[in-house]
PDB file of C-alpha atoms and ligand atoms in Angstrom:
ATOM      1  CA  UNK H 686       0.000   0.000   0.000  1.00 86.00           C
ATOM      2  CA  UNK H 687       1.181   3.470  -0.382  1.00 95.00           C
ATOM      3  CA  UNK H 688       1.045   6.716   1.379  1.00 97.00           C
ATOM      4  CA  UNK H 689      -0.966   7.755  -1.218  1.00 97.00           C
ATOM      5  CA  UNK H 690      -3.759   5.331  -1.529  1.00 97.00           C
ATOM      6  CA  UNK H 691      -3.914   5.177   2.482  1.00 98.00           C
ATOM      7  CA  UNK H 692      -5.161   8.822   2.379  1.00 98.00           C
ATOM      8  CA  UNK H 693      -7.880   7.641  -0.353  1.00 98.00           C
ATOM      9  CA  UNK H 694      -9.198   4.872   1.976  1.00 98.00           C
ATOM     10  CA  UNK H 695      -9.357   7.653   4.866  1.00 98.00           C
ATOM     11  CA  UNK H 696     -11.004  10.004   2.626  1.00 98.00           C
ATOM     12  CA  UNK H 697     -13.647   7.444   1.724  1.00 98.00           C
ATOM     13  CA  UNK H 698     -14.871   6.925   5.772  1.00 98.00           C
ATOM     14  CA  UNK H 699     -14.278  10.766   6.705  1.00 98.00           C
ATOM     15  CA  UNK H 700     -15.990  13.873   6.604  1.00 98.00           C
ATOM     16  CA  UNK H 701     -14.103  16.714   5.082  1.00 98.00           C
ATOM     17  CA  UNK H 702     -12.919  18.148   7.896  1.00 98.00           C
ATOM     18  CA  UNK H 703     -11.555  15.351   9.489  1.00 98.00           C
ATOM     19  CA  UNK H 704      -9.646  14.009   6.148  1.00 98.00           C
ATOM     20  CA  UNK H 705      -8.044  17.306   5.965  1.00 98.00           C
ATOM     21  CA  UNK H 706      -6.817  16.856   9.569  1.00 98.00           C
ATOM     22  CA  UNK H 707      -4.995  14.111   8.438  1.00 98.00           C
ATOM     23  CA  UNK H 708      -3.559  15.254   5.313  1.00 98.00           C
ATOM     24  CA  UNK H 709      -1.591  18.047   7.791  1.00 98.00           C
ATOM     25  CA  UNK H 710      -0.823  15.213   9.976  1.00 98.00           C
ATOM     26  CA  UNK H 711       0.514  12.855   7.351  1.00 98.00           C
ATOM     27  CA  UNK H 712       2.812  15.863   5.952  1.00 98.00           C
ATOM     28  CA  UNK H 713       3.808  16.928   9.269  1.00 98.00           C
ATOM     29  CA  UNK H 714       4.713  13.276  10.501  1.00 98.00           C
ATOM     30  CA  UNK H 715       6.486  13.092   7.091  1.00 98.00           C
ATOM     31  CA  UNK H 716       8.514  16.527   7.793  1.00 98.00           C
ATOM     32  CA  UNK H 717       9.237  14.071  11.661  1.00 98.00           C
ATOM     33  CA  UNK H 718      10.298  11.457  10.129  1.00 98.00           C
ATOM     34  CA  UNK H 719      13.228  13.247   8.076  1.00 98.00           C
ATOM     35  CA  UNK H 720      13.845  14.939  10.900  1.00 98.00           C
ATOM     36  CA  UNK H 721      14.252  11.890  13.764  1.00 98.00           C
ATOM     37  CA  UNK H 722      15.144   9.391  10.065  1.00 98.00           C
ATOM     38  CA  UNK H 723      12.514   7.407  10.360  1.00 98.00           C
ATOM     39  CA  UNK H 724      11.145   5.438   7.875  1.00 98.00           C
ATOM     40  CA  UNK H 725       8.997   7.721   5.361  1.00 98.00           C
ATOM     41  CA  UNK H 726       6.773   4.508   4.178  1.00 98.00           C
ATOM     42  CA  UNK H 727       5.866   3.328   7.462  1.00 98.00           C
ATOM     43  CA  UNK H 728       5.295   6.811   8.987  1.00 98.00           C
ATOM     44  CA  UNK H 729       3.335   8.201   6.069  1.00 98.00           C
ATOM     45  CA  UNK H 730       0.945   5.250   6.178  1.00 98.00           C
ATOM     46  CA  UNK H 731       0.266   5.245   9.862  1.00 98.00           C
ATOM     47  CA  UNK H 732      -0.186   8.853   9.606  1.00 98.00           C
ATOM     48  CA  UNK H 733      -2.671   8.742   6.655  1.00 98.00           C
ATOM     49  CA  UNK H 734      -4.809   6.093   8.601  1.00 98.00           C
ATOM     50  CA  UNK H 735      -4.603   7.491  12.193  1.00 98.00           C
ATOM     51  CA  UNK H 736      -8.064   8.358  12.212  1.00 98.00           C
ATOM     52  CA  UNK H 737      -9.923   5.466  10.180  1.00 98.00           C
ATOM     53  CA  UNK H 738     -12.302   4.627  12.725  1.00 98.00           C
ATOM     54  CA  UNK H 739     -12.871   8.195  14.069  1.00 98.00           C
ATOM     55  CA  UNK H 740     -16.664   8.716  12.452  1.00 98.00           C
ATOM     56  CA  UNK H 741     -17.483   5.190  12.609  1.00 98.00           C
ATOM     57  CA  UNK H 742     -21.122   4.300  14.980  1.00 97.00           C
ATOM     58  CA  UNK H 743     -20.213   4.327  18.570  1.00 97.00           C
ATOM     59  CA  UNK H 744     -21.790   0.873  18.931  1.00 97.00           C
ATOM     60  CA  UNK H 745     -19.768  -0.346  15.886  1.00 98.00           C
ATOM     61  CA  UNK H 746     -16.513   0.039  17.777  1.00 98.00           C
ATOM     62  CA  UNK H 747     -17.809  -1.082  20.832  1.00 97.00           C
ATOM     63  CA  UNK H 748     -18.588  -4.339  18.951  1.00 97.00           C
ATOM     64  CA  UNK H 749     -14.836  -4.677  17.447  1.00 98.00           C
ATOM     65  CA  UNK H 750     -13.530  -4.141  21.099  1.00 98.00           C
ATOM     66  CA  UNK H 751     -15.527  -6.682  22.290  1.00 97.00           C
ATOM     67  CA  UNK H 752     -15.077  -9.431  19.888  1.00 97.00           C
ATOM     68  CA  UNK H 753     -10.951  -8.653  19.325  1.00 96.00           C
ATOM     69  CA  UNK H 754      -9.067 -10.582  21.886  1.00 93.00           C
ATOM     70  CA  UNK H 755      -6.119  -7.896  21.574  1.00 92.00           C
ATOM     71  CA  UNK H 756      -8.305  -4.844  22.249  1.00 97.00           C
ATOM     72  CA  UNK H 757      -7.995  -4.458  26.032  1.00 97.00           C
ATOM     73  CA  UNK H 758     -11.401  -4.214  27.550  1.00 97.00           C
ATOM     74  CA  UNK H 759     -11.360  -1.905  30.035  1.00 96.00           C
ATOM     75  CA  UNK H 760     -11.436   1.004  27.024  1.00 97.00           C
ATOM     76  CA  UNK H 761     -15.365   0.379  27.273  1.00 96.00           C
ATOM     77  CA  UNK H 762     -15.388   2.354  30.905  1.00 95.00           C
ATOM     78  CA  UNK H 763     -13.299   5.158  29.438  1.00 96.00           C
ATOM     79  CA  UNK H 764     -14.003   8.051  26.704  1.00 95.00           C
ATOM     80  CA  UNK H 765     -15.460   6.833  23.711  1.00 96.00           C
ATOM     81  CA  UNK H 766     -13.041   8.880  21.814  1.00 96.00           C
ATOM     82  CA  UNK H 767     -10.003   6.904  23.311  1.00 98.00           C
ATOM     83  CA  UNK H 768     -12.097   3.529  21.028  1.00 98.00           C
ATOM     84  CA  UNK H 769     -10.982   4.920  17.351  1.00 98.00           C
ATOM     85  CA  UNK H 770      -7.089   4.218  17.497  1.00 98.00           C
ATOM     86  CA  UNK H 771      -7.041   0.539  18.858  1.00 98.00           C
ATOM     87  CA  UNK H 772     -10.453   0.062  16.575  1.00 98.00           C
ATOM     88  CA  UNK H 773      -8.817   1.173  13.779  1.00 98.00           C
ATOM     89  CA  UNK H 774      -5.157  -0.190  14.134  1.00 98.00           C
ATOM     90  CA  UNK H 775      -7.732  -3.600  13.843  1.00 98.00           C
ATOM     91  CA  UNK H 776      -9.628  -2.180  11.004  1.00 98.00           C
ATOM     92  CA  UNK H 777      -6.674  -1.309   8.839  1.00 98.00           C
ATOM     93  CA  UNK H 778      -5.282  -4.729   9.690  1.00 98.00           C
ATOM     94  CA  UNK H 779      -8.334  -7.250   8.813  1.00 97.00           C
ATOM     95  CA  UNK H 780      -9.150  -4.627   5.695  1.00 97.00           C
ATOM     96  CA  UNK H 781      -5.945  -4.235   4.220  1.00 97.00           C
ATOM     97  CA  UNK H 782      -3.909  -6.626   5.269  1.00 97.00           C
ATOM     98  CA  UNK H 783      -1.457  -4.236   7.238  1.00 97.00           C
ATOM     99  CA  UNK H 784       1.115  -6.363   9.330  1.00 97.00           C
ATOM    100  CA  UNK H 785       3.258  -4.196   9.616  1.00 98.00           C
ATOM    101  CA  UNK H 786       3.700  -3.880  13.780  1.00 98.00           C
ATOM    102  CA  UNK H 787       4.927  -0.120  13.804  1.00 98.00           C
ATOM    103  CA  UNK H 788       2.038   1.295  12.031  1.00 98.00           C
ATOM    104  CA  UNK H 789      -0.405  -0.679  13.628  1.00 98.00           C
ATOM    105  CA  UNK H 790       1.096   0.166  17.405  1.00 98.00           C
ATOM    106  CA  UNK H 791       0.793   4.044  15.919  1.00 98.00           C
ATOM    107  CA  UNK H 792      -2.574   3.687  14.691  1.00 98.00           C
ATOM    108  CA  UNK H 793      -3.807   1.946  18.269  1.00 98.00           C
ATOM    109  CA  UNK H 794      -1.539   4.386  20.313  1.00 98.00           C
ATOM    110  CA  UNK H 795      -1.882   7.553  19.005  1.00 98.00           C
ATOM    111  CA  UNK H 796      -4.762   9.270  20.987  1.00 98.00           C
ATOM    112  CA  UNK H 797      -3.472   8.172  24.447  1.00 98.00           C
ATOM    113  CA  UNK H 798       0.395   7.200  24.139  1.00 98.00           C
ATOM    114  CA  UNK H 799       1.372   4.375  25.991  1.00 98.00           C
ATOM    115  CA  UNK H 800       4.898   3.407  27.786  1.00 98.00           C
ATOM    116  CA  UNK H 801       7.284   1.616  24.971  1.00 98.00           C
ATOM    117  CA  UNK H 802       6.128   3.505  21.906  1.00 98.00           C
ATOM    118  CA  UNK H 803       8.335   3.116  19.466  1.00 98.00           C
ATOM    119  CA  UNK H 804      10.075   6.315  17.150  1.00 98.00           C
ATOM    120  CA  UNK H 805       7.309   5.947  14.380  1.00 98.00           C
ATOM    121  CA  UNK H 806       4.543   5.947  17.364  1.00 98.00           C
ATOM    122  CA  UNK H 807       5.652   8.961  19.071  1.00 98.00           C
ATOM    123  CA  UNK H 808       5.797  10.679  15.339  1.00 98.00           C
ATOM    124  CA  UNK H 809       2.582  10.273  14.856  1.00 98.00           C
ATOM    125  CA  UNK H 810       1.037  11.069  18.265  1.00 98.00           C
ATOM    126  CA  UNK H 811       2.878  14.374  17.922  1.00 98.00           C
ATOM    127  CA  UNK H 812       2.255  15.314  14.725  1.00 98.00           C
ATOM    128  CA  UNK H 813      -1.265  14.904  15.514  1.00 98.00           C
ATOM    129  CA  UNK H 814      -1.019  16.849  18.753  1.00 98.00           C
ATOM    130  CA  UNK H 815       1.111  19.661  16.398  1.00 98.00           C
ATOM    131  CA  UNK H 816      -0.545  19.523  13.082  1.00 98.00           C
ATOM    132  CA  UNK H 817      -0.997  23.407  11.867  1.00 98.00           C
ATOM    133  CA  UNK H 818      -4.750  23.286  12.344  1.00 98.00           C
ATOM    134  CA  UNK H 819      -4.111  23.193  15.768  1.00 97.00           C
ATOM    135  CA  UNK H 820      -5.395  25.951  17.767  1.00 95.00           C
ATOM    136  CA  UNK H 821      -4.905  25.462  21.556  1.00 94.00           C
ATOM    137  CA  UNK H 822      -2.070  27.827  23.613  1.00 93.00           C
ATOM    138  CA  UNK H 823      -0.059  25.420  24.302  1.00 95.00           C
ATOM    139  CA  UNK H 824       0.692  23.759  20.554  1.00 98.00           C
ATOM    140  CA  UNK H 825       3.445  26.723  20.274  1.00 97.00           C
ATOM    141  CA  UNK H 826       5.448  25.553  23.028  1.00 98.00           C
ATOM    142  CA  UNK H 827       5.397  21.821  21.441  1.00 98.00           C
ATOM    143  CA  UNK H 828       5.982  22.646  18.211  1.00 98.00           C
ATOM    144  CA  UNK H 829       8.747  24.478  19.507  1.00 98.00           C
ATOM    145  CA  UNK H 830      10.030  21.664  21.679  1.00 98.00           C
ATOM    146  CA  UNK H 831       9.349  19.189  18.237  1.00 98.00           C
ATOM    147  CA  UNK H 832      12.181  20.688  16.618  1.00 98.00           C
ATOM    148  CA  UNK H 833      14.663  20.214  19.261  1.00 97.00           C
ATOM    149  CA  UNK H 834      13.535  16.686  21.269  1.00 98.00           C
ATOM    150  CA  UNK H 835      11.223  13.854  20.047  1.00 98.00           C
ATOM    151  CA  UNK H 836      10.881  12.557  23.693  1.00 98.00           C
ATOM    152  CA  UNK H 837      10.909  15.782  25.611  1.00 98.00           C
ATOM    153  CA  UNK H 838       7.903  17.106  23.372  1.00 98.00           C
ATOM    154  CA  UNK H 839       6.029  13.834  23.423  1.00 98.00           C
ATOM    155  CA  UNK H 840       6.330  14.422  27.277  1.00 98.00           C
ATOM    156  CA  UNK H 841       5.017  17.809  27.029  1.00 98.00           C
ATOM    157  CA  UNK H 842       1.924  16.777  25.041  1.00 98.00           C
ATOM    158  CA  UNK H 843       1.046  13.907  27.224  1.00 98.00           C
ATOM    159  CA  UNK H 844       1.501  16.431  30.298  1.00 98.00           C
ATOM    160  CA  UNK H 845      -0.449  19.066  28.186  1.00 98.00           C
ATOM    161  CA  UNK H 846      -3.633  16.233  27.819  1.00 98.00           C
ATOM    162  CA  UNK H 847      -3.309  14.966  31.714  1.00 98.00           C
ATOM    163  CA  UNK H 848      -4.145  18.759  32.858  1.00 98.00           C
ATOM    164  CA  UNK H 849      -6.742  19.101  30.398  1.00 97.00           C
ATOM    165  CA  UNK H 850      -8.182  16.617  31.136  1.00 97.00           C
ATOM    166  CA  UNK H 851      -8.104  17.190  34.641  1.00 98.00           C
ATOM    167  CA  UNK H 852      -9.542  20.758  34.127  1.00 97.00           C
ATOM    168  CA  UNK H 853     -12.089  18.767  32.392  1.00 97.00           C
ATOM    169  CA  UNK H 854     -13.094  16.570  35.363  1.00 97.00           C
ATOM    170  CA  UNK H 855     -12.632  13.378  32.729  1.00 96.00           C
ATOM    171  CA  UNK H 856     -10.534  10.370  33.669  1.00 96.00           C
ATOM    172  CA  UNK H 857      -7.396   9.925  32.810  1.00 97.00           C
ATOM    173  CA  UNK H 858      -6.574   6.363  30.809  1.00 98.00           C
ATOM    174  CA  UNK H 859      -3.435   4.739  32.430  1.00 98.00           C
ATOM    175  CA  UNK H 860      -1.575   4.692  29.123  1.00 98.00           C
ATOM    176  CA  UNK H 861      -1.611   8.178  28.970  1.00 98.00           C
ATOM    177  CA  UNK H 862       0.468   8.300  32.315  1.00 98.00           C
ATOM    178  CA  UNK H 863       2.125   5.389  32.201  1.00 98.00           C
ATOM    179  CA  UNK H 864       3.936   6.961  29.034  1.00 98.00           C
ATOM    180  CA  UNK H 865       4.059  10.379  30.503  1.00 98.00           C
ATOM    181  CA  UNK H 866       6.034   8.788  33.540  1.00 98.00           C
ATOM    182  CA  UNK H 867       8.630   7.041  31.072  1.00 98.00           C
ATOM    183  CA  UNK H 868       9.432   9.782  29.237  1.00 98.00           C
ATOM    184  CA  UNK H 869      10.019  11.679  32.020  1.00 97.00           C
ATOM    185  CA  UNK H 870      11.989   9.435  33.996  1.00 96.00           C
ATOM    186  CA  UNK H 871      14.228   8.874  30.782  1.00 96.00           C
ATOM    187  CA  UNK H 872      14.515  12.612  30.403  1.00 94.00           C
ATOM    188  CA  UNK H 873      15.654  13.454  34.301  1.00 87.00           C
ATOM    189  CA  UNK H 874      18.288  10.263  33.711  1.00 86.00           C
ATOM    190  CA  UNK H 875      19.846  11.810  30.508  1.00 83.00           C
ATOM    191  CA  UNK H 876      20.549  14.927  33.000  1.00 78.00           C
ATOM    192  CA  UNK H 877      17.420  17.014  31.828  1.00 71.00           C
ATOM    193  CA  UNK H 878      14.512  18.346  33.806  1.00 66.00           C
TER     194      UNK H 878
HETATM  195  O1  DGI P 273      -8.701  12.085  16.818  1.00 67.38           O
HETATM  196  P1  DGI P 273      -8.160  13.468  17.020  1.00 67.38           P
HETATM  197  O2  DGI P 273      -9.245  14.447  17.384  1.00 67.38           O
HETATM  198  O3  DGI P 273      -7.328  13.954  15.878  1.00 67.38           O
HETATM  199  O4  DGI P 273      -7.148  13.452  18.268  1.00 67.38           O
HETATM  200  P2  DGI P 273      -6.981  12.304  19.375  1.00 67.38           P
HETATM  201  O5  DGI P 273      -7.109  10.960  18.792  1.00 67.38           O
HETATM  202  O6  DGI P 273      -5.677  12.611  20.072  1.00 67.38           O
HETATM  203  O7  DGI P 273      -8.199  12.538  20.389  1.00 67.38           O
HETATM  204  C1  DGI P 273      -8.026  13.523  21.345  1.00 67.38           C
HETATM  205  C2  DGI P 273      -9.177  13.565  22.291  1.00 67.38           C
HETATM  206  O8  DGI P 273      -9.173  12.468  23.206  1.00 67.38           O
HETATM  207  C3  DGI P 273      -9.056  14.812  23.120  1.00 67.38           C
HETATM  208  O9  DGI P 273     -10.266  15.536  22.992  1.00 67.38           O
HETATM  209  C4  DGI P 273      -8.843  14.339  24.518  1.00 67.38           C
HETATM  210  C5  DGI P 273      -9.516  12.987  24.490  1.00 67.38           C
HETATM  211  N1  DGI P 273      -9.148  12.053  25.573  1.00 67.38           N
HETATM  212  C6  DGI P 273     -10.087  11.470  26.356  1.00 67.38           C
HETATM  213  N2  DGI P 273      -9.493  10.682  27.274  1.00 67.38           N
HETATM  214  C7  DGI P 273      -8.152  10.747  27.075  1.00 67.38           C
HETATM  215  C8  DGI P 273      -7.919  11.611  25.970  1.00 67.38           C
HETATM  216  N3  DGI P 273      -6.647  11.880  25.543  1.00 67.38           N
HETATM  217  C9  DGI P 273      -5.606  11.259  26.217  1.00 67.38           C
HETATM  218  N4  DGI P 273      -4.334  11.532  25.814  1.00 67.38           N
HETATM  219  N5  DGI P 273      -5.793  10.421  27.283  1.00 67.38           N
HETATM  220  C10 DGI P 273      -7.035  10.126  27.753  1.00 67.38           C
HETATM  221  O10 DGI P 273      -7.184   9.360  28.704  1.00 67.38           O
HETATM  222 FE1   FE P 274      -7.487  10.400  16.687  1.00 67.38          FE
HETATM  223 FE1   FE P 275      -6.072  12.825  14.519  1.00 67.38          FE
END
């Protein structure tokens, strides 16, 4: 598959919108990818088919995580919007045939993070957090921190989404810290703060 015809089969199960979201993601994970040298194939694909599942019926993706073995359960007693990466990363890999383990932990990972992600995860999750249709105040002081430090603004988003969050009185998924507490514990050992 390429980049190309993954932002076709997005196109074809988005509204407008939402498909133009992730065109600037794709090109902005793309613009990562050189910079961190990462592979442009496997980011550019993950990228085009973060969101798959995003305007897919509520009940339809509560009936994939129920019937996957690999979807963990407890999603159903959290956010429905945390259901579209981990139902998609299944989506993309019963529909076409993706295998491939990097774009499929990027697809499943990208909303919440989760400890372990790999370079072509934490791409995507930022370049969706960065993306220049981005609004919110504090998308300057990642995009700054995205040139410098993969990890440090990955940490930055995640710590960026916790307080939200918080401010919004929703629960927090444990991936979301769990990742936010590796990052920074990897950052503080490499002498940083
Ligand atoms: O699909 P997008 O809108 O492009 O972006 P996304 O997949 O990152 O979804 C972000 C939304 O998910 C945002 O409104 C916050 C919400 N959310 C709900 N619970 C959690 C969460 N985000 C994180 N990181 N962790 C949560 O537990
Ligand atoms: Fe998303
Ligand atoms: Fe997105």
């Amino acid at each position: 598959m390429e980049v190309d015809y993954a932002l076709q089969k997005s196109k074809a199960v988005l509204p407008t919108k939402r498909y133009e979201h992730v065109e600037r993601v794709t090109e902005t994970a793309l613009n990562l990818a050189d910079q961190y040298q990462a592979d442009r194939y496997t980011v550019g694909i993950a990228a085009a088919l973060h969101d798959y599942a995003k305007h897919m019926d509520k009940s339809l993706l509560e009936h994939w995580i129920k019937t996957s073995v690999d979807i963990p359960k407890d999603l159903i007693h959290y956010h429905h919007e945390l259901w579209h990466g981990p139902v998609g990363a299944k989506m993309i890999q019963h529909w076409f045939m993706i295998e491939n383990k990097d774009i499929l932990n990027a697809v499943r990972s990208h909303t919440t993070g989760r400890a372990g992600m790999g370079l072509v995860e934490k791409i995507v999750f930022l370049a969706d957090y960065i993306e220049p249709g981005r609004q919110f105040d504090a998308v300057f002081e990642a995009r700054n921190l995205a040139e410098q430090d993969l990890d440090r603004a990955c940490q930055y988003a995640l710590k960026q989404s916790i307080l939200f969050l918080i401010d919004k009185k929703q629960p927090i998924y444990p991936d979301t810290f769990q990742a936010y507490n590796e990052l920074t514990q990897l950052i503080k050992k490499d002498g940083g703060n």
